[in-house]
PDB file of C-alpha atoms in Angstrom:
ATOM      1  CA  UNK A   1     103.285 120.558 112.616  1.00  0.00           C
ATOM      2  CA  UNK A   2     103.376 124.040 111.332  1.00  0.00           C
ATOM      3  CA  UNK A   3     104.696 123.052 108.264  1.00  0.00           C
ATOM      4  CA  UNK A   4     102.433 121.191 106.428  1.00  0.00           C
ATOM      5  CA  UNK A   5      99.852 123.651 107.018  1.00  0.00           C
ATOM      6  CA  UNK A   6     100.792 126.698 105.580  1.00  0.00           C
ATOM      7  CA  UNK A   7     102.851 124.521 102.915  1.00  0.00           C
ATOM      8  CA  UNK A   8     101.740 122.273  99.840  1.00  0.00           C
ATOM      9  CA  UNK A   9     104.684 119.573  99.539  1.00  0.00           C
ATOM     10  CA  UNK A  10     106.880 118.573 102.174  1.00  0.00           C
ATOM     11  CA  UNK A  11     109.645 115.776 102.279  1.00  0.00           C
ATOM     12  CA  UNK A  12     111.921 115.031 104.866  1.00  0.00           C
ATOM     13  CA  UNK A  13     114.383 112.714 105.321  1.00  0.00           C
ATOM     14  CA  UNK A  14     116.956 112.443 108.440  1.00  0.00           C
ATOM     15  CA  UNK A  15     119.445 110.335 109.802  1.00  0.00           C
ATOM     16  CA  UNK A  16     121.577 110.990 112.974  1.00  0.00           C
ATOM     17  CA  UNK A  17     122.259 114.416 113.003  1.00  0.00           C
ATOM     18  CA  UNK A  18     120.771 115.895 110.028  1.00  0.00           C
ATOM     19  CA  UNK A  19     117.543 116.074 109.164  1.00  0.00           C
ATOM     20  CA  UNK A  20     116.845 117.714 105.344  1.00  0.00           C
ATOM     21  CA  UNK A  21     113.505 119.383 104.221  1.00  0.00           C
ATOM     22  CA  UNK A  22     112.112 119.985 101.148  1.00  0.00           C
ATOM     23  CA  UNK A  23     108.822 121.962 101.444  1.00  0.00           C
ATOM     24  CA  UNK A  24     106.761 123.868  98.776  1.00  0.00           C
ATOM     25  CA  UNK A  25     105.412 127.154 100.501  1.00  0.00           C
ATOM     26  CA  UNK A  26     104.271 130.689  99.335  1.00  0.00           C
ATOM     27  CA  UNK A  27     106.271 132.166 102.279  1.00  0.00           C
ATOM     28  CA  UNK A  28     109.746 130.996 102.427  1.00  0.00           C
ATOM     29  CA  UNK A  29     110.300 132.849 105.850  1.00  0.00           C
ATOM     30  CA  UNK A  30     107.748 131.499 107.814  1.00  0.00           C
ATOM     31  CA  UNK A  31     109.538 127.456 106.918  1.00  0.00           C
ATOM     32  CA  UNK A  32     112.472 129.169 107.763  1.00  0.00           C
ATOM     33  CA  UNK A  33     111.108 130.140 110.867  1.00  0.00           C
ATOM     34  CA  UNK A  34     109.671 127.166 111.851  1.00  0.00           C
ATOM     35  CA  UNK A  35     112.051 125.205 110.955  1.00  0.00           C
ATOM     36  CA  UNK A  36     114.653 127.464 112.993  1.00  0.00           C
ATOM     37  CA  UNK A  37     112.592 126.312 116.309  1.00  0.00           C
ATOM     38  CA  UNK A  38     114.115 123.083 115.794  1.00  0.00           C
ATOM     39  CA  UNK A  39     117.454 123.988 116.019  1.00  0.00           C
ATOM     40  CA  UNK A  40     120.578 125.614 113.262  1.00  0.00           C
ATOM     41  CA  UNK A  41     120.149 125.718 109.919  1.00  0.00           C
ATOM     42  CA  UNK A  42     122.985 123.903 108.122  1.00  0.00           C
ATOM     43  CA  UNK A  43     122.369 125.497 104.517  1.00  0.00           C
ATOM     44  CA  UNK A  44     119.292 126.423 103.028  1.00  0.00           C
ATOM     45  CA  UNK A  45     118.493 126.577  99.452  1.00  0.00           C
ATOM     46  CA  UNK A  46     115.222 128.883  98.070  1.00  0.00           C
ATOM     47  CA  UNK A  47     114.416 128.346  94.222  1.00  0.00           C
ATOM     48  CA  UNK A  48     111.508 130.211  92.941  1.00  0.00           C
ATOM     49  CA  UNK A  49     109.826 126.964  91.281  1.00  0.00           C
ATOM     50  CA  UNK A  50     106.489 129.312  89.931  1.00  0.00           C
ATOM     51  CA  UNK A  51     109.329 131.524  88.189  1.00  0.00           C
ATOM     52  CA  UNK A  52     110.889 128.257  86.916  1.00  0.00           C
ATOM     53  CA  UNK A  53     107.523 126.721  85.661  1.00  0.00           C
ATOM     54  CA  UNK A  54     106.645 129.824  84.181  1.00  0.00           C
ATOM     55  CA  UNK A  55     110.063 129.947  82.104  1.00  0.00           C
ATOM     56  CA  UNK A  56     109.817 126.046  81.470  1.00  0.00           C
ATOM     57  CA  UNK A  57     106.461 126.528  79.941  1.00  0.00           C
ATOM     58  CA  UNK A  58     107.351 129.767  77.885  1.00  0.00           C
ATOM     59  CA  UNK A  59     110.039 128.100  76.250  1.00  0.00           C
ATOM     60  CA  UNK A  60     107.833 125.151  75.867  1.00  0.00           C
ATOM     61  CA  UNK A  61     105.640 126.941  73.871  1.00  0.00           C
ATOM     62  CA  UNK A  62     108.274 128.750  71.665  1.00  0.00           C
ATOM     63  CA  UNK A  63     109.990 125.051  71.004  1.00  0.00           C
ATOM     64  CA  UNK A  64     106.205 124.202  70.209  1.00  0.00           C
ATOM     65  CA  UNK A  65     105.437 126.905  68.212  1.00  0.00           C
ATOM     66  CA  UNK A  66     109.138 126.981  66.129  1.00  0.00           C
ATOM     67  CA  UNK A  67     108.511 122.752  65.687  1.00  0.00           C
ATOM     68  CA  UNK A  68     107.626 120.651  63.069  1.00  0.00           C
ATOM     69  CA  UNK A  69     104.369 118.583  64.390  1.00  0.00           C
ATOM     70  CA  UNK A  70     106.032 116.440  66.669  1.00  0.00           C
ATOM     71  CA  UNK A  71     106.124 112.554  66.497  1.00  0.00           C
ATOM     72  CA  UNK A  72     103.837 110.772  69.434  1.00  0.00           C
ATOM     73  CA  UNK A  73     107.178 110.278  71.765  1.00  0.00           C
ATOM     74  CA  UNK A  74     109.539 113.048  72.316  1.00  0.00           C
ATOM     75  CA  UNK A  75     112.976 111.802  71.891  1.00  0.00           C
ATOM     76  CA  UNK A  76     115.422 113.229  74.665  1.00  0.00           C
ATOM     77  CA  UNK A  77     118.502 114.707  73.146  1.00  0.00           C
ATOM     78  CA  UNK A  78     121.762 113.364  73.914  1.00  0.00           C
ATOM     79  CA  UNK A  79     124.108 115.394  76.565  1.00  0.00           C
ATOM     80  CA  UNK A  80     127.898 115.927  76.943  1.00  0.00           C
ATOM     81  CA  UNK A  81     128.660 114.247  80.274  1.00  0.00           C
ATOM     82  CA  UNK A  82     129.876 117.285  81.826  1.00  0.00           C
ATOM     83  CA  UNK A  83     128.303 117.164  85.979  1.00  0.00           C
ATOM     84  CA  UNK A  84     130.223 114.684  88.354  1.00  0.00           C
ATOM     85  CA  UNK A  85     126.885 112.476  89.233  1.00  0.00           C
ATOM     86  CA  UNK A  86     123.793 112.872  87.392  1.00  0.00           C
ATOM     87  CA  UNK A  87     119.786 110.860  88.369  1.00  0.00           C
ATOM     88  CA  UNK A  88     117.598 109.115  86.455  1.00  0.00           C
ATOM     89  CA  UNK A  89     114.087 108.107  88.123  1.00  0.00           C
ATOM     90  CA  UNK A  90     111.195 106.110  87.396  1.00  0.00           C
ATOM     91  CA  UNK A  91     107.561 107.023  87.765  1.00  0.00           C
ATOM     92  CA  UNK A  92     104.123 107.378  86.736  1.00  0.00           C
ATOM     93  CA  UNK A  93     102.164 110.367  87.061  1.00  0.00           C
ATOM     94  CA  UNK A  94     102.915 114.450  86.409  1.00  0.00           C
ATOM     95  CA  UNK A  95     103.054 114.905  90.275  1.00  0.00           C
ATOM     96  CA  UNK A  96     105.614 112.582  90.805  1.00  0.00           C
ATOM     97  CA  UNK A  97     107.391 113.381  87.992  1.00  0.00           C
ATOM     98  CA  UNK A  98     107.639 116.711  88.551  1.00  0.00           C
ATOM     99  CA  UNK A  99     108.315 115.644  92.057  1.00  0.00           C
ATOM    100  CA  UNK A 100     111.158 113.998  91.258  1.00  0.00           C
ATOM    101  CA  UNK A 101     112.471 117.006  88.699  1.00  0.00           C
ATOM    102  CA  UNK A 102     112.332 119.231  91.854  1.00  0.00           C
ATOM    103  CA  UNK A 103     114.531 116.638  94.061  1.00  0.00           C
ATOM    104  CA  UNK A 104     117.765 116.878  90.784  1.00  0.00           C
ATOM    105  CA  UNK A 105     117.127 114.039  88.456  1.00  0.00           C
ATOM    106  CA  UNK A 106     117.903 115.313  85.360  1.00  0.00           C
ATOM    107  CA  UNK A 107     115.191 113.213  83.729  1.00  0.00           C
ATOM    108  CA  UNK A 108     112.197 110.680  84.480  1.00  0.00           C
ATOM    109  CA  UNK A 109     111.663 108.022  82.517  1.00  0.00           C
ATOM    110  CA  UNK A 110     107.555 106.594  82.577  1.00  0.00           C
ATOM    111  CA  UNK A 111     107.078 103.417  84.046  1.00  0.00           C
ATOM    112  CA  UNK A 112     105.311 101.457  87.125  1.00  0.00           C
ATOM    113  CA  UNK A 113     102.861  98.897  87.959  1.00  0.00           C
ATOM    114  CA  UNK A 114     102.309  97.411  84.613  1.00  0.00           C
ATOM    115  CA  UNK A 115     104.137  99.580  82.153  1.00  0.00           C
ATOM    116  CA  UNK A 116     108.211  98.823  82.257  1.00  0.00           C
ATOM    117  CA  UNK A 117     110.454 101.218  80.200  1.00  0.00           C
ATOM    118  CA  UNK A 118     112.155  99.221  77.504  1.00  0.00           C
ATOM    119  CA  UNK A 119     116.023  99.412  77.238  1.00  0.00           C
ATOM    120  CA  UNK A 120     115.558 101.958  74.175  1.00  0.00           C
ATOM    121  CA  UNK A 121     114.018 104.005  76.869  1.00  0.00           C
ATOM    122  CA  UNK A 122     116.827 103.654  79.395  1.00  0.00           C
ATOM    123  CA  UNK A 123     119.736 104.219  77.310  1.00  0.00           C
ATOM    124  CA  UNK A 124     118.168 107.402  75.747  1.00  0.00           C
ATOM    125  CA  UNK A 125     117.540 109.038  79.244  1.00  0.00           C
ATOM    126  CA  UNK A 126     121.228 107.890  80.427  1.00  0.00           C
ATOM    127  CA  UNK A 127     122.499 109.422  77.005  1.00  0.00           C
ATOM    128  CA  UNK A 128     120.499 112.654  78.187  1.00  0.00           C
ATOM    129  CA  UNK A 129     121.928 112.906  81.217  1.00  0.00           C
ATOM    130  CA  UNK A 130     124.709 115.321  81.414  1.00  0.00           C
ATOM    131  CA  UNK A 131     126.844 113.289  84.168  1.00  0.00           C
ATOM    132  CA  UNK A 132     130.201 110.939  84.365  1.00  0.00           C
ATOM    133  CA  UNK A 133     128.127 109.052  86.826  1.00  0.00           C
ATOM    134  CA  UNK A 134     124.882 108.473  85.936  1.00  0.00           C
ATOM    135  CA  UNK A 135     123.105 106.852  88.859  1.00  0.00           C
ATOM    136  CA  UNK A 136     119.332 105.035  87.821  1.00  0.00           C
ATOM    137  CA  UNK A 137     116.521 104.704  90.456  1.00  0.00           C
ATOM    138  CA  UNK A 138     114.228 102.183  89.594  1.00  0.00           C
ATOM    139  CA  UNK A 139     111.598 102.507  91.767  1.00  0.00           C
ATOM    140  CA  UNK A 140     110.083  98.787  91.088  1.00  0.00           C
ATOM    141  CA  UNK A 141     111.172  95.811  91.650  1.00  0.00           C
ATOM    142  CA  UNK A 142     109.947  94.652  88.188  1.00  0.00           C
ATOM    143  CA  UNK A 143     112.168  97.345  86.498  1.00  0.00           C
ATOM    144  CA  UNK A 144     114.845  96.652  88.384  1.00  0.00           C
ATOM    145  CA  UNK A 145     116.696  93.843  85.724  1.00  0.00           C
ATOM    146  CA  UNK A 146     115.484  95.745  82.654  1.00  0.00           C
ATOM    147  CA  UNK A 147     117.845  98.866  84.412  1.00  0.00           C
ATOM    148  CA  UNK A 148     120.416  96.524  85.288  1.00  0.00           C
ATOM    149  CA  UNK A 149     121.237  95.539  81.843  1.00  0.00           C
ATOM    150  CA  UNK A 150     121.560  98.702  80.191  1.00  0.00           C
ATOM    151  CA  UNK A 151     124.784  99.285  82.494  1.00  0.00           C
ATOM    152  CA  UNK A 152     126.992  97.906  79.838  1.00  0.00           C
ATOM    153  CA  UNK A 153     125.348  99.045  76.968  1.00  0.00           C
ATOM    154  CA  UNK A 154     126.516 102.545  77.524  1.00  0.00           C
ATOM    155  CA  UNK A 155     130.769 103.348  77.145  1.00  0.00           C
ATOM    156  CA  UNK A 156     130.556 106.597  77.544  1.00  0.00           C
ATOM    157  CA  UNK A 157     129.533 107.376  80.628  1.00  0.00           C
ATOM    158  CA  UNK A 158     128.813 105.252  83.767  1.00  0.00           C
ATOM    159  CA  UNK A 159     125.779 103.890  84.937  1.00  0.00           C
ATOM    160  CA  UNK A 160     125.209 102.750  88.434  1.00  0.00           C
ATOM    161  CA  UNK A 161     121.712 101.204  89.835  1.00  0.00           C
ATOM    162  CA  UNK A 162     120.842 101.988  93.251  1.00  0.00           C
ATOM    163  CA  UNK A 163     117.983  98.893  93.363  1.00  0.00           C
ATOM    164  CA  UNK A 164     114.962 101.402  95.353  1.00  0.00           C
ATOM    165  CA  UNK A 165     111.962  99.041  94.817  1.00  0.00           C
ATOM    166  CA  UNK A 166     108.789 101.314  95.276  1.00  0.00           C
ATOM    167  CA  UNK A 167     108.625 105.318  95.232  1.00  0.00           C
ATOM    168  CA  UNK A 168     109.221 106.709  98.256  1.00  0.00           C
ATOM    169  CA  UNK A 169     112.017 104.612  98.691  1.00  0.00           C
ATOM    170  CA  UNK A 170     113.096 106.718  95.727  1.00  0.00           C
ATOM    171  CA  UNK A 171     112.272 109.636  96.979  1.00  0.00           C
ATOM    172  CA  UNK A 172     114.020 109.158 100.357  1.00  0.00           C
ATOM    173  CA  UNK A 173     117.204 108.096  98.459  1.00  0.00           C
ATOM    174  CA  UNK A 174     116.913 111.396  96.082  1.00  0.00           C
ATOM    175  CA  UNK A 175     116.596 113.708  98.996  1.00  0.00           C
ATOM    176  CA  UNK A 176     119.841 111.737 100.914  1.00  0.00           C
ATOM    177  CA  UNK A 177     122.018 112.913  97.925  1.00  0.00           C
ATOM    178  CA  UNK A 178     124.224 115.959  98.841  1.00  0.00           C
ATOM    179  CA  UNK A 179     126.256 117.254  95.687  1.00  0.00           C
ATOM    180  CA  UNK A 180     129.731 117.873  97.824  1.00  0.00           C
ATOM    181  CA  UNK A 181     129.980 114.538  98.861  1.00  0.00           C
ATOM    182  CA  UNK A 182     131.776 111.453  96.470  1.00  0.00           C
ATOM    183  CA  UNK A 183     129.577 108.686  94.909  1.00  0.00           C
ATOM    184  CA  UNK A 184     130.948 106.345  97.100  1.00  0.00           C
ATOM    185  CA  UNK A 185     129.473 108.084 100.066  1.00  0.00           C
ATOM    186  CA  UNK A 186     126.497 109.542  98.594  1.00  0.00           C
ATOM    187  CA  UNK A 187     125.742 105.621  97.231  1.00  0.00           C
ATOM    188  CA  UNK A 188     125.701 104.607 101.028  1.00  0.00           C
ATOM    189  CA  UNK A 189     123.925 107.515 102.191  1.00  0.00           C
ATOM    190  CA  UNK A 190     121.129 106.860  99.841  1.00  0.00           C
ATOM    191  CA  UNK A 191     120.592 103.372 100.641  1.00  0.00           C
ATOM    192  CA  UNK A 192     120.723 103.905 103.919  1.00  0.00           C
ATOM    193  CA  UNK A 193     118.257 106.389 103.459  1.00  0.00           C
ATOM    194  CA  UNK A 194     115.908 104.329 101.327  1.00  0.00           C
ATOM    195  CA  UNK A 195     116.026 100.867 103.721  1.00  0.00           C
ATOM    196  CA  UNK A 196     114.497 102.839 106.518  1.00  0.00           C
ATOM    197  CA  UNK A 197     111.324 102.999 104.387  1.00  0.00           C
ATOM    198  CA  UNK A 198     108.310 100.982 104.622  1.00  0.00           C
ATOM    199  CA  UNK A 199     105.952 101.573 101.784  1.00  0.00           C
ATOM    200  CA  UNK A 200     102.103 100.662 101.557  1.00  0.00           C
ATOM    201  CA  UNK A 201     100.089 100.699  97.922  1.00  0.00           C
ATOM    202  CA  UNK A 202      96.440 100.965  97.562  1.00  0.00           C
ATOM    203  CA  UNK A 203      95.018  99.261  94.180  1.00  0.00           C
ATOM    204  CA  UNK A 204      92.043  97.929  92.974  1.00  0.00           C
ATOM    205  CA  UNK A 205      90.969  94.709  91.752  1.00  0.00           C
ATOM    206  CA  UNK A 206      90.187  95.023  87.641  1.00  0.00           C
ATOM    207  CA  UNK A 207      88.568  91.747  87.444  1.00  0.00           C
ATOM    208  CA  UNK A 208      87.545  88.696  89.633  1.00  0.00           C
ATOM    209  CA  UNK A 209      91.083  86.873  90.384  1.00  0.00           C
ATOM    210  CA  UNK A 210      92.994  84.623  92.867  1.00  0.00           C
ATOM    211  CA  UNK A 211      96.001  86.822  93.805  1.00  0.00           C
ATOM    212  CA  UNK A 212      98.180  85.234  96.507  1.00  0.00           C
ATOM    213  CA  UNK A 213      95.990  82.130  97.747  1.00  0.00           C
ATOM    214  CA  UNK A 214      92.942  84.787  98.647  1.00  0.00           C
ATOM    215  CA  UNK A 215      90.059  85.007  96.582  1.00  0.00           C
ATOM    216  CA  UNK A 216      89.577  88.500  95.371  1.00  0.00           C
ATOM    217  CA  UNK A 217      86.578  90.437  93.828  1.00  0.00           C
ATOM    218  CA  UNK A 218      86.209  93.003  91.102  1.00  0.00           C
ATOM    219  CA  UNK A 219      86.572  96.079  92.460  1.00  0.00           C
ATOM    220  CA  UNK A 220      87.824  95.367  96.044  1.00  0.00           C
ATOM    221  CA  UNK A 221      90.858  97.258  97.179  1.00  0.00           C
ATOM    222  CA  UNK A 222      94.016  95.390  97.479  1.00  0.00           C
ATOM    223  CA  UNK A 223      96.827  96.789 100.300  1.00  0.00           C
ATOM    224  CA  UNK A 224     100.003  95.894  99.843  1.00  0.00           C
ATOM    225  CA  UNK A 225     102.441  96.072 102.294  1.00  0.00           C
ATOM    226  CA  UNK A 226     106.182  96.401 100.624  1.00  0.00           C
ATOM    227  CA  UNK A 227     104.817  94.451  97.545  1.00  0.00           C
ATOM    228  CA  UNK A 228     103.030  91.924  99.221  1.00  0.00           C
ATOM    229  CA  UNK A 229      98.979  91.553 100.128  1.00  0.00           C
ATOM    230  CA  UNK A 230      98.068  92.227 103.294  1.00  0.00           C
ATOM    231  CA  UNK A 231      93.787  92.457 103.236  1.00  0.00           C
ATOM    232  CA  UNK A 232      91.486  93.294 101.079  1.00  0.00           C
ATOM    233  CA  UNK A 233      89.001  95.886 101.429  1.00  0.00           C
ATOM    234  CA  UNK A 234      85.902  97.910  99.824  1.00  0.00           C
ATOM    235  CA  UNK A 235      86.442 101.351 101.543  1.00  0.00           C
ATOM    236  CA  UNK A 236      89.338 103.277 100.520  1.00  0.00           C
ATOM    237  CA  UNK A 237      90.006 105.440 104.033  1.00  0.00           C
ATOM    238  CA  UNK A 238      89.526 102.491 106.323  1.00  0.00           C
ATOM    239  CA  UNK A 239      91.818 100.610 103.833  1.00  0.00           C
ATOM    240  CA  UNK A 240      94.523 103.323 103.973  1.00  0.00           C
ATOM    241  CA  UNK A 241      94.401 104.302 107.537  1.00  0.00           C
ATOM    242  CA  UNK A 242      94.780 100.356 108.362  1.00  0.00           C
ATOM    243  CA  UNK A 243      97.443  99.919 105.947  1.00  0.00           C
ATOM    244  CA  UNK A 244      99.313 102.667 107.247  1.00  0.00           C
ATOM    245  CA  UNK A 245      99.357 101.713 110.938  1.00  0.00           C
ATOM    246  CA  UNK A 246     100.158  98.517 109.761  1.00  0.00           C
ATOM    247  CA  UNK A 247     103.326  99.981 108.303  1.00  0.00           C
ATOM    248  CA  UNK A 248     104.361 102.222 111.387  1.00  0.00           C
ATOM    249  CA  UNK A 249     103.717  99.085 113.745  1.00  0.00           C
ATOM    250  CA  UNK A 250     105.776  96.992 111.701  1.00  0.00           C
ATOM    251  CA  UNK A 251     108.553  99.640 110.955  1.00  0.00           C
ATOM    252  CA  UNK A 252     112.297  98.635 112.308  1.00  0.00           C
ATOM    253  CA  UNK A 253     112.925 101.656 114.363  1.00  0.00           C
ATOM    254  CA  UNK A 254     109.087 101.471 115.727  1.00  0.00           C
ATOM    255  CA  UNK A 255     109.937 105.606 115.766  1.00  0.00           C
ATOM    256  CA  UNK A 256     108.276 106.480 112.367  1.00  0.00           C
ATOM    257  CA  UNK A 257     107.268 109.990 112.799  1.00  0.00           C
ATOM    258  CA  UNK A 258     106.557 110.959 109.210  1.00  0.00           C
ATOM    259  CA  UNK A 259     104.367 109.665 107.096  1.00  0.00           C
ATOM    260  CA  UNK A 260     103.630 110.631 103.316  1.00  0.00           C
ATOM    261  CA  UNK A 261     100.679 110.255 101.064  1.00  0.00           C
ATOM    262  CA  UNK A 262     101.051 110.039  97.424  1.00  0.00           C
ATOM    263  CA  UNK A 263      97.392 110.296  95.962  1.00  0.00           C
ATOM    264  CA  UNK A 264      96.779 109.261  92.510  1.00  0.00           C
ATOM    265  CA  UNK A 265      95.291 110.557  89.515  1.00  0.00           C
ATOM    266  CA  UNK A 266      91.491 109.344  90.454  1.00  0.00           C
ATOM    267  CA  UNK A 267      91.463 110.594  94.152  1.00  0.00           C
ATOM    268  CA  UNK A 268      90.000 114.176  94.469  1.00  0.00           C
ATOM    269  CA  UNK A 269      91.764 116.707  96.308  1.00  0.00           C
ATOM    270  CA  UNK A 270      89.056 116.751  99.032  1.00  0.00           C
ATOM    271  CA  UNK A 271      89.230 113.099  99.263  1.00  0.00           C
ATOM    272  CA  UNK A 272      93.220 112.652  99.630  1.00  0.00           C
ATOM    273  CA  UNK A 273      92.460 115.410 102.570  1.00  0.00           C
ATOM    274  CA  UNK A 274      89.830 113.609 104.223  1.00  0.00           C
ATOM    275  CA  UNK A 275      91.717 110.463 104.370  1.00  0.00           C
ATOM    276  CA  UNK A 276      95.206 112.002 105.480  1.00  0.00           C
ATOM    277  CA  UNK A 277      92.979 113.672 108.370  1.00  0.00           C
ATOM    278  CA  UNK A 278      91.408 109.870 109.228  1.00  0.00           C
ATOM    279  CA  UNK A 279      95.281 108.610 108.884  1.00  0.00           C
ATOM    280  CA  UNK A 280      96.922 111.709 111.341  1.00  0.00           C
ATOM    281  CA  UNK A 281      93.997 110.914 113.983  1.00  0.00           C
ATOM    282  CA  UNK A 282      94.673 107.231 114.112  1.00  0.00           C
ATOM    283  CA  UNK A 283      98.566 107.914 114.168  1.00  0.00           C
ATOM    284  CA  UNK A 284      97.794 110.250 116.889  1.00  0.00           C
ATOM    285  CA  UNK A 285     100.428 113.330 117.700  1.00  0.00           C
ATOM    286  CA  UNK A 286     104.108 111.596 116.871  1.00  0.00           C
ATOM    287  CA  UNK A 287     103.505 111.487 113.330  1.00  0.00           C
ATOM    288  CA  UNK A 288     103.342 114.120 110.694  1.00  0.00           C
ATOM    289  CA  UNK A 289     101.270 112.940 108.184  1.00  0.00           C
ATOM    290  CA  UNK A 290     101.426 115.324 104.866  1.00  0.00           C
ATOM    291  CA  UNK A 291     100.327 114.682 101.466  1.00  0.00           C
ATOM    292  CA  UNK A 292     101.488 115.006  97.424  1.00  0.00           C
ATOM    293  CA  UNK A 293      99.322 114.747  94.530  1.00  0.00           C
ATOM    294  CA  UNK A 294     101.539 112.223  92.126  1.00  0.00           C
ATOM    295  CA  UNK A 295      98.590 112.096  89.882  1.00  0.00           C
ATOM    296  CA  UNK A 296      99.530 108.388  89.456  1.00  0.00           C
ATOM    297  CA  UNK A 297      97.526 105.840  87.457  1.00  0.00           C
ATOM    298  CA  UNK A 298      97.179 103.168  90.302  1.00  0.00           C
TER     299      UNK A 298
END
């Protein structure tokens, strides 16, 4: 509980005897400290990201300031493929981008709901990966052929799909990767991770349609549970906080203790808060309910 509080990102993934954080904090020792209520901790790993961001954007601007105007797209450079096992992800939205950045794929390409990265766009982020193994996460079940076929396009390197269908299955797989084990492990590791995920989307309707046999207004939220409608709505907390329970009733292990909220790009801050309050009262005290601006478009 203490962690999301005093914290503005946390992740967590476990499986039988492990459980790994990632948390965003001001105070490293206090997460250390709670987290040390709980039991050992195996390793821990402290990266100043402000200090990082700050470099990042300095040498940004240098790059920006020593370039030629740049073209609209920024072509990735090709890499030597000198690492073991290098990620690619998918997603829309800085906050998940970044998001992902911060979990070890070496790049992200853009893509989601209706916008699916071509295979120019694949290949050049596998080519700018600096790995033997060069493992894609999809994130999408629409993107998930488009990935598939740049696998033998590339000779140099090898590409490997693990199929994640939505983002926090992505997520969950990303955070199940440890660097010392071998791909074969890691690969089974990281779908185990990603299986135990349910995942719920909020959208809205853009114009009067028929989506699934139910008649649907302009305008009206649609919840999705794992790609597929469940209701439709007009009130964006009650539609979440159902939607959610929904998800937790439904979920396999019926023990789903954590629960994330990815908020997108037209949700205010105040907002996302209010509604992951309304979501942590109807989950009641077994579930940690935290949230991450992904500044997505849907």
């Amino acid at each position: 509980g203490g962690m999301s509080e005093e914290s503005d990102c946390v992740v967590v993934v476990d499986d039988e005897e492990i459980i790994k954080v990632h948390v965003h904090t001001e105070n490293p020792g206090d997460a250390l400290q709670a987290g040390l209520e709980y039991g050992q901790l195996l390793t821990v790993k402290i990266e100043n990201m402000k200090e990082q961001h700050r470099k990042a954007a300095e040498e940004n601007q240098a790059q920006k300031a020593a370039a030629e105007p740049q073209p609209e797209k920024e072509r990735l450079e090709p890499q030597e493929p000198t690492e073991e096992m290098g990620f690619i992800s998918v997603a829309a939205g800085d906050g998940l981008k970044e998001l992902f950045l911060d979990l070890g794929c070496a790049n992200v390409v853009s893509g989601g709901q209706t916008m699916n990265p071509s295979t120019e766009d694949w290949l050049e982020a596998v080519l700018a990966t600096p790995a033997k193994k060069v493992f894609i996460l999809p994130n999408n079940k629409n993107i998930l052929m488009a990935a598939e076929q740049t696998v033998p396009l590339v000779t140099d390197r090898e590409v490997v799909v693990i199929p994640t269908r939505t983002i926090p299955q992505g997520l969950s797989a990303m955070l199940a990767f440890d660097p010392s084990l071998d791909r074969k492990q890691n690969m089974m590791n990281m779908v185990k991770a990603y299986e135990k995920v349910g995942t719920g989307s909020v959208t809205f309707a853009a114009r009067d349609s028929d989506y699934e046999g139910h008649n649907i207004k302009k305008g009206e939220l649609l919840a999705l549970e794992n790609g597929k409608l469940s209701f439709v709505d007009t009130d964006l907390k009650k539609t979440v906080v159902k939607l959610t329970h929904n998800l937790v009733r439904k979920s396999p292990n019926r023990d789903c203790n954590f629960v994330t909220l990815i908020h997108g790009e037209d949700v205010s801050a105040e907002e996302a808060e209010q509604i992951r309050a309304a979501v942590a009262e109807r989950l009641g005290d077994d579930a940690e309910v935290v949230l991450i601006e992904g500044k997505q478009p849907v």
